[in-house]
Amino acid sequence: MTVTTKQLLFILENTPASQNIMLVGKHGIGKSRILEDFYTKRGMKVVTLFLGQMSDPGDLIGLPEKNSQTGKTDFLLPYWFPVDQQPIVLFLDELNRARPEVLQTVMDLTLNRKLAGKSLPEGSRIISAVNGGNEYQLTDLDPALVSRFNIYEFSPSVEEWLEWGKESGIDPRIISFIENHSEFLDGEEASDFSENLERTADRRSWERLSQIIKCQEELKDEHKVMASGIVGDKAASLFFHFIQESHLLAAGKILLSGLTDEVKERLKNAPLSDITFLNTSIFSSLREDRQEPSKNQLVAKNLEDYFDFMKEEKGMETISHFCSLMSSSSYPKALIFISKNSPSLYQKVMDTISEM
């Protein structure tokens, strides 16, 4: 069964702790992030174990030692095992990369919630993640182990990632690029592993690229070289071509420097696609917690000047996109910024929407 992010959250909320969950999906699509966020907000500790990195069952169950009183062998508790009796979420990542001897240890854990005779605290959950696809080097899972999980193929939609990206501050140039080229969000299938180490894009890599470029208003050729190592040559090439095709100034310059004569001239001649790109960039950057308080009023004034200019010079077709961003739920922090720092602009937008 294929599920989206929204459906997965419902499943996590309604599945009893006694039932195990297995998520199947490509790497870099946000499985661990969603689990971490979901359970942390509910006060549960998430312990992630990368089973593919374990070479021996002792890495999972702890090292053996002789009990001096009984003369029998005991196992030292592993570093992650909860000793405060508080329930945990045990996230077994890379389950189908684990060695067969490690998987045998997982069998008892998933059925009885025990490791070497020691029980997990009542209410603890076990969730696993496996990679699916011919590009991975995987271990076949025992049907008896598989039967102990509720299995879901996790495939978060592009729209869900875009909504998350806008809220999380992903660089607006990346947001706009994925809106126009969604096929590059999760990249293409990798080549045969033995052939090369070709890099392809995934959601995790776009986030890494955003961390590098979001403070750079102008991107250089050197940034393209860096991007190639993060999202791959093909995605990087198309991304930078996409940016170069948009000839507008960066949103930050307009918000901080205002509408100079040069900017006005460029805006007058800009096609609708460039304007929508700029609007998206502006709304992504309008965050009360990211602006210096002393500059909020300056930004608010320049933003209202931009709105007035666009409405007068470009007409309703162009300004309607600005209003649609304002009325959507995708940019809550921008709405808070405008309503707090520029109530007159807020009213103008509301009036414009009522006229549309």
mmCIF file of C-alpha atoms in Angstrom:
data_model
loop_
_atom_site.group_PDB
_atom_site.id
_atom_site.type_symbol
_atom_site.label_atom_id
_atom_site.label_comp_id
_atom_site.label_asym_id
_atom_site.label_seq_id
_atom_site.Cartn_x
_atom_site.Cartn_y
_atom_site.Cartn_z
ATOM 1 C CA MET A 1 0.000 0.000 0.000
ATOM 2 C CA THR A 2 1.470 3.365 -1.069
ATOM 3 C CA VAL A 3 0.957 6.214 1.402
ATOM 4 C CA THR A 4 1.631 9.960 1.386
ATOM 5 C CA THR A 5 2.969 11.981 4.293
ATOM 6 C CA LYS A 6 -0.532 12.882 5.461
ATOM 7 C CA GLN A 7 -1.597 9.245 5.375
ATOM 8 C CA LEU A 8 1.562 8.138 7.182
ATOM 9 C CA LEU A 9 0.905 10.574 10.021
ATOM 10 C CA PHE A 10 -2.589 9.126 10.379
ATOM 11 C CA ILE A 11 -1.118 5.612 10.484
ATOM 12 C CA LEU A 12 1.420 6.573 13.159
ATOM 13 C CA GLU A 13 -1.328 8.176 15.227
ATOM 14 C CA ASN A 14 -3.686 5.202 15.079
ATOM 15 C CA THR A 15 -1.468 2.111 15.063
ATOM 16 C CA PRO A 16 -1.234 0.419 18.504
ATOM 17 C CA ALA A 17 2.233 0.364 20.048
ATOM 18 C CA SER A 18 2.167 -3.429 20.006
ATOM 19 C CA GLN A 19 2.096 -3.498 16.195
ATOM 20 C CA ASN A 20 5.286 -2.952 14.201
ATOM 21 C CA ILE A 21 5.463 -0.734 11.123
ATOM 22 C CA MET A 22 7.752 -1.111 8.118
ATOM 23 C CA LEU A 23 8.281 1.753 5.679
ATOM 24 C CA VAL A 24 9.507 0.953 2.176
ATOM 25 C CA GLY A 25 10.957 3.727 0.048
ATOM 26 C CA LYS A 26 13.940 5.349 -1.595
ATOM 27 C CA HIS A 27 16.676 6.949 0.463
ATOM 28 C CA GLY A 28 16.455 10.664 1.159
ATOM 29 C CA ILE A 29 12.653 11.008 1.084
ATOM 30 C CA GLY A 30 12.300 12.001 4.740
ATOM 31 C CA LYS A 31 11.363 8.788 6.547
ATOM 32 C CA SER A 32 13.552 9.381 9.593
ATOM 33 C CA ARG A 33 12.756 13.107 9.763
ATOM 34 C CA ILE A 34 9.006 12.527 9.845
ATOM 35 C CA LEU A 35 9.290 9.872 12.553
ATOM 36 C CA GLU A 36 11.629 12.033 14.637
ATOM 37 C CA ASP A 37 9.344 15.081 14.404
ATOM 38 C CA PHE A 38 6.130 13.142 14.998
ATOM 39 C CA TYR A 39 7.198 11.288 18.148
ATOM 40 C CA THR A 40 9.406 14.011 19.617
ATOM 41 C CA LYS A 41 6.406 16.334 19.668
ATOM 42 C CA ARG A 42 4.618 13.652 21.678
ATOM 43 C CA GLY A 43 7.397 13.408 24.219
ATOM 44 C CA MET A 44 8.825 10.067 23.063
ATOM 45 C CA LYS A 45 12.511 9.465 22.461
ATOM 46 C CA VAL A 46 13.380 8.095 19.023
ATOM 47 C CA VAL A 47 16.395 5.779 18.930
ATOM 48 C CA THR A 48 17.720 5.152 15.422
ATOM 49 C CA LEU A 49 19.826 2.067 14.782
ATOM 50 C CA PHE A 50 21.477 1.647 11.387
ATOM 51 C CA LEU A 51 21.396 -2.125 11.071
ATOM 52 C CA GLY A 52 23.395 -2.084 7.852
ATOM 53 C CA GLN A 53 26.393 -0.824 9.830
ATOM 54 C CA MET A 54 26.279 -3.616 12.418
ATOM 55 C CA SER A 55 28.776 -6.414 11.870
ATOM 56 C CA ASP A 56 27.771 -8.599 14.805
ATOM 57 C CA PRO A 57 24.619 -9.265 16.916
ATOM 58 C CA GLY A 58 26.558 -7.886 19.876
ATOM 59 C CA ASP A 59 26.262 -4.432 18.325
ATOM 60 C CA LEU A 60 22.516 -4.734 18.869
ATOM 61 C CA ILE A 61 22.075 -6.802 22.044
ATOM 62 C CA GLY A 62 25.220 -5.781 23.927
ATOM 63 C CA LEU A 63 28.440 -7.600 24.819
ATOM 64 C CA PRO A 64 28.457 -10.839 26.865
ATOM 65 C CA GLU A 65 29.963 -11.062 30.352
ATOM 66 C CA LYS A 66 30.141 -13.757 33.015
ATOM 67 C CA ASN A 67 27.875 -13.251 36.011
ATOM 68 C CA SER A 68 30.159 -13.781 39.020
ATOM 69 C CA GLN A 69 27.257 -14.889 41.228
ATOM 70 C CA THR A 70 25.483 -17.332 38.925
ATOM 71 C CA GLY A 71 28.401 -18.314 36.742
ATOM 72 C CA LYS A 72 26.174 -17.797 33.707
ATOM 73 C CA THR A 73 26.585 -15.439 30.770
ATOM 74 C CA ASP A 74 24.753 -12.113 30.866
ATOM 75 C CA PHE A 75 24.687 -9.378 28.270
ATOM 76 C CA LEU A 76 25.640 -5.807 29.064
ATOM 77 C CA LEU A 77 22.920 -3.380 28.085
ATOM 78 C CA PRO A 78 23.668 -1.645 24.761
ATOM 79 C CA TYR A 79 24.204 2.111 24.908
ATOM 80 C CA TRP A 80 20.734 2.893 23.566
ATOM 81 C CA PHE A 81 18.659 0.650 25.826
ATOM 82 C CA PRO A 82 16.296 2.689 28.056
ATOM 83 C CA VAL A 83 17.021 2.260 31.764
ATOM 84 C CA ASP A 84 14.421 4.775 33.001
ATOM 85 C CA GLN A 85 11.503 2.529 31.960
ATOM 86 C CA GLN A 86 10.191 5.259 29.662
ATOM 87 C CA PRO A 87 8.819 3.910 26.358
ATOM 88 C CA ILE A 88 10.860 4.638 23.255
ATOM 89 C CA VAL A 89 10.461 4.469 19.491
ATOM 90 C CA LEU A 90 13.076 2.066 18.172
ATOM 91 C CA PHE A 91 13.696 2.933 14.521
ATOM 92 C CA LEU A 92 15.476 0.078 12.746
ATOM 93 C CA ASP A 93 16.848 1.756 9.653
ATOM 94 C CA GLU A 94 18.354 -0.166 6.719
ATOM 95 C CA LEU A 95 16.678 -3.383 7.874
ATOM 96 C CA ASN A 96 17.247 -5.092 4.536
ATOM 97 C CA ARG A 97 20.945 -4.192 4.594
ATOM 98 C CA ALA A 98 21.563 -6.046 7.860
ATOM 99 C CA ARG A 99 23.594 -9.248 8.064
ATOM 100 C CA PRO A 100 21.551 -12.456 8.455
ATOM 101 C CA GLU A 101 22.886 -13.011 11.991
ATOM 102 C CA VAL A 102 21.741 -9.520 13.012
ATOM 103 C CA LEU A 103 18.306 -10.173 11.503
ATOM 104 C CA GLN A 104 17.962 -13.269 13.685
ATOM 105 C CA THR A 105 18.301 -11.023 16.734
ATOM 106 C CA VAL A 106 15.664 -8.682 15.336
ATOM 107 C CA MET A 107 13.201 -11.596 15.118
ATOM 108 C CA ASP A 108 12.870 -11.874 18.908
ATOM 109 C CA LEU A 109 12.854 -8.115 19.301
ATOM 110 C CA THR A 110 9.919 -7.607 16.921
ATOM 111 C CA LEU A 111 7.862 -10.475 18.327
ATOM 112 C CA ASN A 112 8.447 -10.282 22.066
ATOM 113 C CA ARG A 113 9.938 -6.802 22.542
ATOM 114 C CA LYS A 114 12.969 -8.455 24.120
ATOM 115 C CA LEU A 115 16.729 -8.405 23.607
ATOM 116 C CA ALA A 116 18.743 -11.142 25.317
ATOM 117 C CA GLY A 117 15.942 -11.554 27.845
ATOM 118 C CA LYS A 118 15.586 -7.846 28.597
ATOM 119 C CA SER A 119 12.226 -6.276 27.776
ATOM 120 C CA LEU A 120 11.666 -2.857 26.283
ATOM 121 C CA PRO A 121 9.513 -0.568 28.456
ATOM 122 C CA GLU A 122 5.767 -0.975 28.067
ATOM 123 C CA GLY A 123 4.415 1.197 25.265
ATOM 124 C CA SER A 124 7.617 1.148 23.205
ATOM 125 C CA ARG A 125 7.246 1.028 19.443
ATOM 126 C CA ILE A 126 9.308 -0.639 16.737
ATOM 127 C CA ILE A 127 9.423 0.891 13.273
ATOM 128 C CA SER A 128 11.720 -0.225 10.487
ATOM 129 C CA ALA A 129 12.691 1.245 7.138
ATOM 130 C CA VAL A 130 13.892 -0.598 4.069
ATOM 131 C CA ASN A 131 15.126 0.600 0.698
ATOM 132 C CA GLY A 132 13.376 -0.709 -2.367
ATOM 133 C CA GLY A 133 14.873 -0.897 -5.853
ATOM 134 C CA ASN A 134 17.454 -2.675 -7.961
ATOM 135 C CA GLU A 135 20.078 0.003 -7.294
ATOM 136 C CA TYR A 136 20.637 -1.133 -3.704
ATOM 137 C CA GLN A 137 22.725 -4.003 -2.326
ATOM 138 C CA LEU A 138 20.164 -5.710 -0.140
ATOM 139 C CA THR A 139 19.596 -8.742 2.050
ATOM 140 C CA ASP A 140 16.529 -10.908 1.460
ATOM 141 C CA LEU A 141 14.222 -10.751 4.464
ATOM 142 C CA ASP A 142 12.806 -13.882 6.067
ATOM 143 C CA PRO A 143 9.024 -14.134 5.444
ATOM 144 C CA ALA A 144 8.559 -14.840 9.153
ATOM 145 C CA LEU A 145 10.205 -11.501 9.971
ATOM 146 C CA VAL A 146 8.265 -9.618 7.305
ATOM 147 C CA SER A 147 4.981 -11.013 8.670
ATOM 148 C CA ARG A 148 5.579 -9.188 11.951
ATOM 149 C CA PHE A 149 5.213 -5.747 10.338
ATOM 150 C CA ASN A 150 2.451 -3.635 8.887
ATOM 151 C CA ILE A 151 4.086 -2.680 5.581
ATOM 152 C CA TYR A 152 3.590 0.611 3.729
ATOM 153 C CA GLU A 153 5.362 1.983 0.691
ATOM 154 C CA PHE A 154 6.100 5.580 1.615
ATOM 155 C CA SER A 155 5.874 7.971 -1.311
ATOM 156 C CA PRO A 156 5.405 11.585 -0.156
ATOM 157 C CA SER A 157 3.936 13.802 -2.833
ATOM 158 C CA VAL A 158 5.762 16.691 -4.473
ATOM 159 C CA GLU A 159 3.127 19.070 -3.117
ATOM 160 C CA GLU A 160 3.800 17.903 0.444
ATOM 161 C CA TRP A 161 7.524 18.492 0.035
ATOM 162 C CA LEU A 162 6.956 21.945 -1.448
ATOM 163 C CA GLU A 163 4.674 22.876 1.443
ATOM 164 C CA TRP A 164 7.285 21.652 3.911
ATOM 165 C CA GLY A 165 10.061 23.432 2.023
ATOM 166 C CA LYS A 166 8.275 26.779 2.089
ATOM 167 C CA GLU A 167 7.627 26.478 5.808
ATOM 168 C CA SER A 168 11.181 25.303 6.553
ATOM 169 C CA GLY A 169 12.951 28.044 4.619
ATOM 170 C CA ILE A 170 14.246 26.071 1.639
ATOM 171 C CA ASP A 171 15.780 28.536 -0.823
ATOM 172 C CA PRO A 172 12.939 29.942 -2.965
ATOM 173 C CA ARG A 173 14.940 29.353 -6.146
ATOM 174 C CA ILE A 174 14.899 25.639 -5.371
ATOM 175 C CA ILE A 175 11.179 25.785 -4.530
ATOM 176 C CA SER A 176 10.418 27.465 -7.848
ATOM 177 C CA PHE A 177 12.635 25.036 -9.764
ATOM 178 C CA ILE A 178 10.907 21.976 -8.280
ATOM 179 C CA GLU A 179 7.496 23.528 -8.945
ATOM 180 C CA ASN A 180 8.468 23.619 -12.615
ATOM 181 C CA HIS A 181 10.600 20.431 -12.750
ATOM 182 C CA SER A 182 9.131 18.081 -10.164
ATOM 183 C CA GLU A 183 10.775 15.091 -11.861
ATOM 184 C CA PHE A 184 14.073 16.200 -10.302
ATOM 185 C CA LEU A 185 12.847 16.146 -6.712
ATOM 186 C CA ASP A 186 13.613 12.462 -6.307
ATOM 187 C CA GLY A 187 16.065 12.212 -9.189
ATOM 188 C CA GLU A 188 16.383 9.354 -11.594
ATOM 189 C CA GLU A 189 17.263 5.744 -10.952
ATOM 190 C CA ALA A 190 20.960 5.388 -10.258
ATOM 191 C CA SER A 191 23.181 3.480 -12.639
ATOM 192 C CA ASP A 192 24.381 -0.027 -11.830
ATOM 193 C CA PHE A 193 26.349 0.296 -8.586
ATOM 194 C CA SER A 194 29.358 -1.526 -9.975
ATOM 195 C CA GLU A 195 29.522 0.814 -12.940
ATOM 196 C CA ASN A 196 30.075 4.149 -11.195
ATOM 197 C CA LEU A 197 29.069 6.410 -8.345
ATOM 198 C CA GLU A 198 26.850 8.730 -10.324
ATOM 199 C CA ARG A 199 25.146 11.331 -8.103
ATOM 200 C CA THR A 200 21.433 11.904 -8.540
ATOM 201 C CA ALA A 201 19.139 14.335 -6.767
ATOM 202 C CA ASP A 202 16.908 13.488 -3.831
ATOM 203 C CA ARG A 203 15.022 15.501 -1.227
ATOM 204 C CA ARG A 204 17.884 15.373 1.237
ATOM 205 C CA SER A 205 20.345 16.710 -1.346
ATOM 206 C CA TRP A 206 18.106 19.650 -2.295
ATOM 207 C CA GLU A 207 17.980 20.588 1.375
ATOM 208 C CA ARG A 208 21.790 20.468 1.560
ATOM 209 C CA LEU A 209 22.095 22.658 -1.520
ATOM 210 C CA SER A 210 19.645 25.136 0.004
ATOM 211 C CA GLN A 211 21.834 25.459 3.105
ATOM 212 C CA ILE A 212 24.722 26.527 0.870
ATOM 213 C CA ILE A 213 23.013 28.964 -1.494
ATOM 214 C CA LYS A 214 20.210 30.573 0.508
ATOM 215 C CA CYS A 215 22.525 33.319 1.799
ATOM 216 C CA GLN A 216 23.914 33.962 -1.686
ATOM 217 C CA GLU A 217 21.851 36.418 -3.713
ATOM 218 C CA GLU A 218 24.017 35.928 -6.795
ATOM 219 C CA LEU A 219 25.198 32.435 -7.712
ATOM 220 C CA LYS A 220 28.559 31.956 -9.413
ATOM 221 C CA ASP A 221 29.962 29.237 -11.653
ATOM 222 C CA GLU A 222 31.721 27.856 -8.600
ATOM 223 C CA HIS A 223 28.330 27.302 -6.967
ATOM 224 C CA LYS A 224 27.295 25.229 -9.979
ATOM 225 C CA VAL A 225 30.336 23.012 -9.485
ATOM 226 C CA MET A 226 29.404 22.559 -5.835
ATOM 227 C CA ALA A 227 25.784 21.797 -6.764
ATOM 228 C CA SER A 228 26.873 19.070 -9.193
ATOM 229 C CA GLY A 229 28.393 17.129 -6.316
ATOM 230 C CA ILE A 230 25.186 17.488 -4.300
ATOM 231 C CA VAL A 231 22.308 16.936 -6.746
ATOM 232 C CA GLY A 232 24.198 15.560 -9.750
ATOM 233 C CA ASP A 233 25.381 17.088 -13.027
ATOM 234 C CA LYS A 234 22.068 16.962 -14.878
ATOM 235 C CA ALA A 235 19.924 18.474 -12.109
ATOM 236 C CA ALA A 236 22.547 21.138 -11.323
ATOM 237 C CA SER A 237 22.873 22.145 -14.969
ATOM 238 C CA LEU A 238 19.117 22.512 -15.434
ATOM 239 C CA PHE A 239 18.726 24.303 -12.097
ATOM 240 C CA PHE A 240 21.310 26.956 -12.946
ATOM 241 C CA HIS A 241 19.887 27.354 -16.442
ATOM 242 C CA PHE A 242 16.484 27.897 -14.855
ATOM 243 C CA ILE A 243 17.885 30.594 -12.571
ATOM 244 C CA GLN A 244 19.730 32.348 -15.394
ATOM 245 C CA GLU A 245 16.538 32.470 -17.445
ATOM 246 C CA SER A 246 14.973 34.537 -14.662
ATOM 247 C CA HIS A 247 16.519 37.965 -15.090
ATOM 248 C CA LEU A 248 14.970 39.695 -12.081
ATOM 249 C CA LEU A 249 16.874 40.999 -9.122
ATOM 250 C CA ALA A 250 16.843 38.934 -5.963
ATOM 251 C CA ALA A 251 13.879 39.454 -3.644
ATOM 252 C CA GLY A 252 16.171 40.579 -0.844
ATOM 253 C CA LYS A 253 17.485 43.517 -2.855
ATOM 254 C CA ILE A 254 13.990 44.760 -3.659
ATOM 255 C CA LEU A 255 12.814 44.437 -0.061
ATOM 256 C CA LEU A 256 15.861 46.185 1.393
ATOM 257 C CA SER A 257 16.801 48.657 -1.356
ATOM 258 C CA GLY A 258 13.382 49.476 -2.765
ATOM 259 C CA LEU A 259 12.265 50.208 -6.323
ATOM 260 C CA THR A 260 15.044 52.108 -8.035
ATOM 261 C CA ASP A 261 14.518 53.343 -11.584
ATOM 262 C CA GLU A 262 16.576 50.416 -12.872
ATOM 263 C CA VAL A 263 14.454 47.895 -10.968
ATOM 264 C CA LYS A 264 11.228 49.469 -12.179
ATOM 265 C CA GLU A 265 12.379 49.266 -15.778
ATOM 266 C CA ARG A 266 13.287 45.607 -15.423
ATOM 267 C CA LEU A 267 9.963 44.827 -13.768
ATOM 268 C CA LYS A 268 8.039 46.547 -16.560
ATOM 269 C CA ASN A 269 9.685 44.323 -19.177
ATOM 270 C CA ALA A 270 9.605 41.098 -17.188
ATOM 271 C CA PRO A 271 7.391 38.215 -18.375
ATOM 272 C CA LEU A 272 4.749 36.745 -16.076
ATOM 273 C CA SER A 273 6.899 33.678 -15.317
ATOM 274 C CA ASP A 274 9.655 35.907 -13.884
ATOM 275 C CA ILE A 275 7.165 37.857 -11.794
ATOM 276 C CA THR A 276 5.678 34.718 -10.267
ATOM 277 C CA PHE A 277 9.202 33.512 -9.477
ATOM 278 C CA LEU A 278 9.960 36.826 -7.780
ATOM 279 C CA ASN A 279 6.680 36.786 -5.822
ATOM 280 C CA THR A 280 7.458 33.313 -4.528
ATOM 281 C CA SER A 281 10.938 34.442 -3.494
ATOM 282 C CA ILE A 282 9.512 37.451 -1.668
ATOM 283 C CA PHE A 283 6.969 35.415 0.303
ATOM 284 C CA SER A 284 9.586 32.818 1.216
ATOM 285 C CA SER A 285 11.822 35.515 2.684
ATOM 286 C CA LEU A 286 9.098 37.286 4.697
ATOM 287 C CA ARG A 287 9.620 35.753 8.109
ATOM 288 C CA GLU A 288 9.347 37.818 11.248
ATOM 289 C CA ASP A 289 11.913 35.640 13.011
ATOM 290 C CA ARG A 290 14.429 35.975 10.163
ATOM 291 C CA GLN A 291 14.263 39.751 9.704
ATOM 292 C CA GLU A 292 16.187 42.217 11.845
ATOM 293 C CA PRO A 293 13.502 44.088 13.836
ATOM 294 C CA SER A 294 15.014 47.434 12.884
ATOM 295 C CA LYS A 295 14.517 46.601 9.212
ATOM 296 C CA ASN A 296 10.950 45.336 9.428
ATOM 297 C CA GLN A 297 9.360 48.712 8.703
ATOM 298 C CA LEU A 298 11.710 49.336 5.785
ATOM 299 C CA VAL A 299 10.882 45.924 4.308
ATOM 300 C CA ALA A 300 7.162 46.509 4.858
ATOM 301 C CA LYS A 301 7.287 49.898 3.082
ATOM 302 C CA ASN A 302 9.266 48.524 0.129
ATOM 303 C CA LEU A 303 6.884 45.590 -0.141
ATOM 304 C CA GLU A 304 3.847 47.873 -0.283
ATOM 305 C CA ASP A 305 5.589 50.030 -2.915
ATOM 306 C CA TYR A 306 6.243 46.869 -4.916
ATOM 307 C CA PHE A 307 2.579 45.846 -4.705
ATOM 308 C CA ASP A 308 1.350 49.303 -5.760
ATOM 309 C CA PHE A 309 3.799 49.453 -8.655
ATOM 310 C CA MET A 310 2.930 45.986 -9.921
ATOM 311 C CA LYS A 311 -0.794 46.620 -9.717
ATOM 312 C CA GLU A 312 -0.478 49.876 -11.637
ATOM 313 C CA GLU A 313 2.065 48.784 -14.257
ATOM 314 C CA LYS A 314 1.402 45.059 -14.769
ATOM 315 C CA GLY A 315 -2.331 44.769 -14.175
ATOM 316 C CA MET A 316 -4.564 42.280 -12.391
ATOM 317 C CA GLU A 317 -3.172 39.147 -14.026
ATOM 318 C CA THR A 318 0.198 39.725 -12.423
ATOM 319 C CA ILE A 319 -0.992 40.982 -9.063
ATOM 320 C CA SER A 320 -3.467 38.109 -8.730
ATOM 321 C CA HIS A 321 -0.535 35.738 -8.196
ATOM 322 C CA PHE A 322 0.710 37.912 -5.325
ATOM 323 C CA CYS A 323 -2.771 37.847 -3.801
ATOM 324 C CA SER A 324 -3.078 34.086 -4.225
ATOM 325 C CA LEU A 325 0.134 33.581 -2.250
ATOM 326 C CA MET A 326 -1.203 35.871 0.437
ATOM 327 C CA SER A 327 -4.498 33.997 0.732
ATOM 328 C CA SER A 328 -2.976 30.517 0.636
ATOM 329 C CA SER A 329 -1.861 28.538 3.685
ATOM 330 C CA SER A 330 1.638 27.974 2.284
ATOM 331 C CA TYR A 331 3.240 31.093 3.763
ATOM 332 C CA PRO A 332 1.819 31.637 7.262
ATOM 333 C CA LYS A 333 4.897 33.535 8.449
ATOM 334 C CA ALA A 334 4.648 35.960 5.527
ATOM 335 C CA LEU A 335 1.008 36.602 6.378
ATOM 336 C CA ILE A 336 1.946 37.306 9.995
ATOM 337 C CA PHE A 337 4.729 39.643 8.882
ATOM 338 C CA ILE A 338 2.443 41.651 6.575
ATOM 339 C CA SER A 339 -0.492 41.880 8.977
ATOM 340 C CA LYS A 340 1.803 43.020 11.793
ATOM 341 C CA ASN A 341 4.123 45.384 9.937
ATOM 342 C CA SER A 342 1.963 46.635 7.062
ATOM 343 C CA PRO A 343 -1.770 46.569 7.873
ATOM 344 C CA SER A 344 -2.398 48.990 4.999
ATOM 345 C CA LEU A 345 -0.920 46.504 2.499
ATOM 346 C CA TYR A 346 -2.930 43.717 4.108
ATOM 347 C CA GLN A 347 -6.114 45.709 3.529
ATOM 348 C CA LYS A 348 -5.130 46.490 -0.068
ATOM 349 C CA VAL A 349 -4.638 42.792 -0.795
ATOM 350 C CA MET A 350 -7.965 41.893 0.809
ATOM 351 C CA ASP A 351 -9.704 44.587 -1.245
ATOM 352 C CA THR A 352 -8.036 43.345 -4.414
ATOM 353 C CA ILE A 353 -9.101 39.762 -3.711
ATOM 354 C CA SER A 354 -12.708 40.887 -3.272
ATOM 355 C CA GLU A 355 -12.526 42.626 -6.662
ATOM 356 C CA MET A 356 -11.173 39.577 -8.475
#
